[in-house]
């Protein structure tokens, strides 16, 4: 899309960079075990509660950013389609921030692809903005020379969950300060390595369609209208602290129980505001998880801002759980993911 003079590309001083520069990054989505739901007041996209996630190998976004002076504006192409108007707003804001901080005088040409359904509650914004932040800052000077924390903060401004996809394994993001200033830095940080637990996440895909309501809209409606908003804001940090401790103790059953508790509390507060992401298939998958548990398999569910159900099991139980979930009506397919790496630069497609 033509972004007009967003970020003043034409006027910015050139910091001695090559006129044309290109970088490609890969990032994985993450699934929150303790959920972020709700923003601090004001600008800057600061979360109101802490969260803890696991970064998932097995699903990936690949993003190429080419800085060029031979263009008339920034352009973002997602899965082969150029984003128009508001669809590109968050990506363009991220690019404008990099341009301003790094003194660039070029437009960004962005091509990004997901190998999983986009914007349907499978955390495509997390991997998407993490990959964009890494590719857009590659090789450029910037505040703190764009170290991992600054890049995580940059991604967080587009989508708070994206801050966590910068890192591999188990990753935590604190709540923002109660009254954040727009330039406060808030980055995610790794809590435990990917091999800390032999975890398998079975992603039960229940639709290939985009979700009806974005997570930003859903959480804003929850805080504005849910009679349980205060209860959620009080409960989330408690569940988070308990889950963090259980994870560090490698207590999988407790991690699973607390993951369910976090997801259920989040959705209960949202549903009370009329924000319903679940479908019939969501409930069927929950029932299948409970049946697995009754049959002695330690399986636990979590659900984000969409109808899909993500099931946590330990590796030895994965084949049995996967078979049961795949046979559940409404589950279209099951993607098997394991804890994976953080966002990183890669060679351009076809160069390897
Ligand atoms: O980062 P966002 O704006 O896409 O919101 C993410 C919200 C949840 O996925 C439901 C929870 C989380 O912590 O990832």
XYZ file of C-alpha atoms and ligand atoms in Angstrom:
366
model
C 0.000 0.000 0.000
C 1.074 3.566 -0.474
C 1.579 4.941 2.999
C 1.967 8.550 1.952
C 4.496 10.277 4.160
C 4.131 7.967 7.163
C 7.374 8.222 9.094
C 8.661 10.945 6.735
C 10.727 8.524 4.681
C 11.526 11.145 2.122
C 12.821 13.657 4.672
C 14.681 11.515 7.178
C 18.452 11.883 7.327
C 20.364 8.942 5.917
C 22.557 7.247 8.498
C 25.045 6.054 5.908
C 23.113 2.908 5.141
C 23.089 1.219 1.786
C 20.266 2.573 -0.345
C 18.869 -0.906 -0.792
C 18.911 -3.380 2.105
C 17.050 -6.632 2.565
C 16.576 -9.096 5.407
C 14.401 -12.148 5.975
C 13.270 -13.413 9.371
C 11.346 -16.425 10.594
C 9.254 -16.412 13.770
C 6.924 -18.873 15.410
C 3.612 -18.212 17.102
C 3.340 -18.800 20.802
C 0.534 -20.038 22.974
C 0.005 -18.318 26.306
C -0.327 -20.654 29.275
C -1.174 -17.702 31.504
C -3.101 -15.275 29.336
C -2.660 -11.622 28.509
C -6.135 -10.102 28.186
C -6.639 -6.365 28.703
C -4.524 -3.275 28.087
C -3.361 -0.452 30.333
C -5.065 2.865 29.613
C -3.360 5.201 27.154
C -1.094 4.638 24.181
C 1.760 2.213 23.712
C -0.147 -1.097 23.908
C 0.913 -2.050 27.429
C -0.679 -5.214 28.864
C -2.677 -4.936 32.076
C -1.672 -8.422 33.282
C 1.469 -10.572 33.070
C 1.560 -13.582 30.753
C 3.677 -16.663 30.149
C 3.825 -18.536 26.872
C 5.573 -21.264 24.988
C 6.966 -20.539 21.537
C 5.859 -23.189 19.044
C 8.031 -24.846 16.435
C 5.881 -26.437 13.729
C 4.067 -23.236 12.673
C 5.972 -20.358 11.141
C 5.827 -16.891 9.620
C 8.521 -15.856 7.143
C 8.909 -12.138 6.469
C 11.161 -10.333 4.016
C 11.727 -6.603 4.374
C 13.397 -4.737 1.536
C 14.226 -1.084 2.138
C 14.164 0.791 -1.124
C 14.220 4.372 -2.287
C 12.712 3.299 -5.625
C 9.125 3.265 -4.302
C 6.432 5.774 -3.468
C 5.370 4.322 -0.128
C 5.548 1.336 2.185
C 3.900 -1.870 0.998
C 2.866 -4.940 2.969
C 1.943 -8.164 1.169
C 0.524 -10.959 3.341
C 0.167 -14.408 1.817
C 0.318 -12.891 -1.675
C -2.265 -10.125 -1.086
C -1.365 -6.479 -0.577
C -2.910 -5.193 2.651
C -5.123 -2.136 2.261
C -6.019 0.696 4.619
C -6.488 -0.269 8.245
C -5.350 -3.860 7.619
C -1.767 -2.639 7.315
C -1.891 -0.008 10.069
C 0.016 -1.859 12.773
C 2.735 -3.060 10.383
C 3.131 0.454 8.956
C 3.388 1.941 12.458
C 6.145 -0.564 13.308
C 8.009 0.305 10.103
C 7.631 4.041 10.742
C 9.075 3.583 14.216
C 12.141 1.782 12.846
C 12.559 4.426 10.155
C 12.435 7.257 12.689
C 14.715 5.551 15.242
C 17.291 4.489 12.662
C 17.259 7.642 10.559
C 16.389 5.722 7.422
C 15.345 7.421 4.228
C 13.770 4.535 2.378
C 10.418 2.828 2.003
C 9.820 -0.701 3.189
C 8.580 -3.419 0.894
C 7.323 -6.281 3.077
C 6.380 -9.769 1.966
C 5.163 -12.163 4.603
C 3.727 -15.666 4.544
C 2.202 -17.874 7.219
C 2.152 -21.645 6.918
C -1.029 -21.801 9.075
C -4.446 -20.033 9.075
C -4.047 -16.275 9.433
C -5.957 -14.187 12.014
C -8.136 -17.019 13.230
C -6.828 -17.244 16.778
C -3.706 -19.211 15.880
C -1.476 -16.306 16.979
C -0.506 -15.182 13.491
C -0.089 -11.644 14.805
C 2.489 -12.859 17.347
C 4.715 -14.561 14.795
C 3.948 -11.929 12.150
C 5.019 -8.896 14.149
C 7.978 -10.727 15.722
C 9.289 -11.645 12.259
C 8.604 -8.130 10.969
C 10.411 -6.516 13.916
C 13.493 -8.711 13.428
C 13.627 -8.269 9.643
C 12.902 -4.511 9.738
C 15.625 -3.724 12.293
C 18.315 -5.992 10.791
C 21.537 -4.131 10.154
C 20.143 -0.748 11.134
C 21.254 1.406 14.021
C 18.593 2.313 16.538
C 17.895 2.846 20.213
C 20.083 0.389 22.104
C 21.288 -0.808 18.665
C 18.120 -2.885 18.402
C 19.140 -5.495 20.911
C 16.699 -8.332 21.668
C 14.862 -6.349 24.364
C 14.352 -3.333 22.088
C 13.122 -5.526 19.274
C 10.742 -7.309 21.661
C 9.437 -3.908 22.812
C 9.006 -2.842 19.168
C 6.985 -5.993 18.410
C 4.912 -5.543 21.606
C 3.676 -2.178 20.397
C 2.009 -3.913 17.444
C 0.765 -6.967 19.342
C 1.726 -7.675 22.952
C 1.918 -11.422 22.372
C 4.485 -10.748 19.596
C 6.956 -9.538 22.233
C 7.084 -13.136 23.500
C 7.737 -14.731 20.075
C 11.107 -12.966 19.980
C 12.371 -15.660 22.333
C 12.346 -19.440 22.280
C 11.089 -21.884 24.894
C 8.989 -20.530 27.778
C 8.693 -16.744 27.815
C 7.222 -14.176 30.172
C 5.884 -10.669 29.617
C 5.211 -8.457 32.623
C 2.214 -6.174 32.913
C 2.954 -2.602 31.908
C 3.303 0.116 34.558
C -0.112 1.252 35.902
C 0.077 4.556 33.998
C 2.635 3.942 31.275
C 4.371 6.711 29.389
C 4.314 5.988 25.662
C 8.106 5.561 25.454
C 8.474 3.209 28.429
C 10.241 0.019 27.333
C 8.573 -3.292 28.129
C 10.144 -6.430 26.673
C 9.472 -10.116 27.163
C 12.149 -12.375 28.605
C 12.861 -16.106 28.452
C 11.977 -18.094 31.591
C 13.014 -21.629 30.639
C 14.573 -23.297 27.629
C 12.585 -25.206 25.031
C 13.767 -28.557 26.441
C 12.698 -27.664 30.007
C 9.612 -29.919 29.636
C 8.979 -32.582 26.946
C 5.814 -30.706 26.021
C 3.706 -31.282 22.922
C 0.993 -28.799 21.946
C -1.746 -30.338 19.795
C -3.421 -27.494 17.950
C -6.979 -28.563 17.122
C -7.962 -26.442 14.124
C -11.737 -25.926 14.118
C -12.067 -23.439 11.245
C -9.920 -22.042 8.437
C -11.873 -18.736 8.502
C -10.598 -15.478 9.992
C -11.954 -14.746 13.464
C -14.916 -12.437 13.783
C -13.495 -10.135 16.418
C -9.861 -9.147 16.924
C -8.241 -9.750 20.281
C -7.845 -5.975 20.749
C -11.597 -5.432 20.283
C -12.394 -8.416 22.479
C -10.224 -7.354 25.379
C -11.347 -3.732 25.186
C -14.990 -4.829 25.267
C -14.204 -7.116 28.217
C -12.617 -4.371 30.310
C -15.308 -1.868 29.335
C -18.381 -4.041 29.819
C -17.729 -7.296 31.645
C -19.104 -7.507 35.184
C -16.099 -9.788 35.822
C -13.382 -7.469 34.480
C -12.078 -6.571 37.952
C -12.094 -10.224 38.967
C -10.047 -11.119 35.880
C -7.500 -8.326 36.506
C -7.076 -9.534 40.104
C -6.976 -13.247 39.275
C -4.608 -13.199 36.272
C -1.426 -12.186 38.174
C -2.112 -14.826 40.848
C -2.554 -17.630 38.310
C 0.501 -16.357 36.451
C 2.742 -16.504 39.545
C 1.549 -20.012 40.421
C 2.006 -21.212 36.864
C 5.512 -19.757 36.646
C 6.482 -21.578 39.855
C 4.951 -24.856 38.645
C 6.798 -24.547 35.346
C 10.132 -23.935 37.029
C 9.431 -26.983 39.251
C 8.697 -29.006 36.077
C 5.276 -29.892 37.546
C 3.440 -30.556 34.275
C 0.068 -31.441 35.807
C -0.027 -28.208 37.773
C 1.076 -26.232 34.686
C -1.779 -27.856 32.788
C -4.366 -27.184 35.486
C -3.312 -23.549 35.789
C -3.300 -23.114 31.995
C -6.914 -24.265 31.910
C -7.751 -21.989 34.849
C -6.231 -18.981 33.068
C -8.041 -19.681 29.782
C -11.369 -20.324 31.490
C -11.141 -17.145 33.588
C -10.222 -15.094 30.523
C -13.079 -16.474 28.451
C -15.569 -16.253 31.330
C -14.807 -12.553 31.711
C -15.055 -12.053 27.933
C -18.270 -14.056 27.525
C -19.927 -11.975 30.238
C -19.296 -8.955 27.989
C -20.832 -10.770 25.012
C -17.420 -11.630 23.524
C -17.770 -15.278 22.551
C -14.939 -16.880 20.578
C -16.041 -20.477 21.130
C -17.936 -22.662 18.685
C -19.587 -26.041 19.127
C -16.325 -27.677 18.063
C -14.519 -25.807 20.862
C -16.796 -27.448 23.437
C -16.458 -30.852 21.776
C -12.671 -30.579 21.957
C -12.837 -29.553 25.641
C -14.972 -32.636 26.279
C -12.460 -34.811 24.434
C -9.654 -33.471 26.646
C -11.654 -34.259 29.779
C -12.372 -37.764 28.471
C -8.651 -38.266 27.893
C -7.999 -37.236 31.487
C -10.666 -39.629 32.747
C -8.837 -42.341 30.809
C -5.575 -41.518 32.584
C -3.909 -39.237 29.995
C -2.583 -35.961 31.445
C -4.037 -33.607 28.797
C -5.031 -29.962 29.372
C -6.556 -27.351 27.095
C -6.070 -23.688 26.464
C -7.994 -21.383 24.112
C -7.082 -17.975 22.666
C -9.175 -15.379 20.845
C -10.679 -17.877 18.447
C -12.460 -21.234 18.429
C -9.366 -23.465 18.197
C -8.346 -25.590 21.155
C -4.681 -26.132 22.008
C -4.020 -29.252 24.020
C -0.983 -29.683 26.260
C 0.423 -33.176 26.739
C 3.783 -34.744 27.471
C 5.522 -36.347 24.491
C 4.778 -40.009 25.372
C 1.027 -39.268 25.453
C 0.963 -37.295 22.210
C 0.043 -40.107 19.766
C -2.935 -41.276 21.845
C -4.186 -37.748 22.519
C -3.742 -36.773 18.889
C -5.784 -39.743 17.681
C -8.626 -38.930 20.096
C -8.674 -35.256 19.148
C -8.498 -35.946 15.409
C -11.584 -38.176 15.805
C -13.540 -35.379 17.544
C -16.382 -33.931 15.416
C -15.608 -30.368 14.360
C -11.842 -30.770 14.667
C -10.702 -30.293 11.063
C -7.094 -31.239 11.661
C -4.529 -31.412 14.408
C -1.177 -29.652 14.131
C 1.528 -31.017 16.397
C 3.907 -28.422 17.801
C 6.746 -28.543 20.295
C 8.589 -25.773 22.133
C 10.710 -23.975 19.570
C 13.201 -21.233 18.865
C 12.768 -17.493 18.990
C 12.568 -15.171 15.982
C 15.720 -15.060 13.875
C 17.237 -13.864 10.637
C 17.490 -16.479 7.905
C 18.937 -16.618 4.420
C 16.539 -15.331 1.753
C 14.255 -17.922 0.139
C 16.073 -19.825 -2.549
C 19.513 -18.715 -1.340
C 20.252 -21.914 0.519
O -1.230 -9.886 21.346
P -2.650 -9.900 20.895
O -3.193 -8.528 20.797
O -2.844 -10.687 19.648
O -3.519 -10.621 22.038
C -3.283 -11.945 22.441
C -4.377 -12.431 23.316
C -4.358 -13.914 23.627
O -3.794 -14.642 22.568
C -5.799 -14.383 23.811
C -3.632 -14.220 24.918
C -2.124 -14.203 24.876
O -1.529 -13.924 25.932
O -1.530 -14.503 23.830
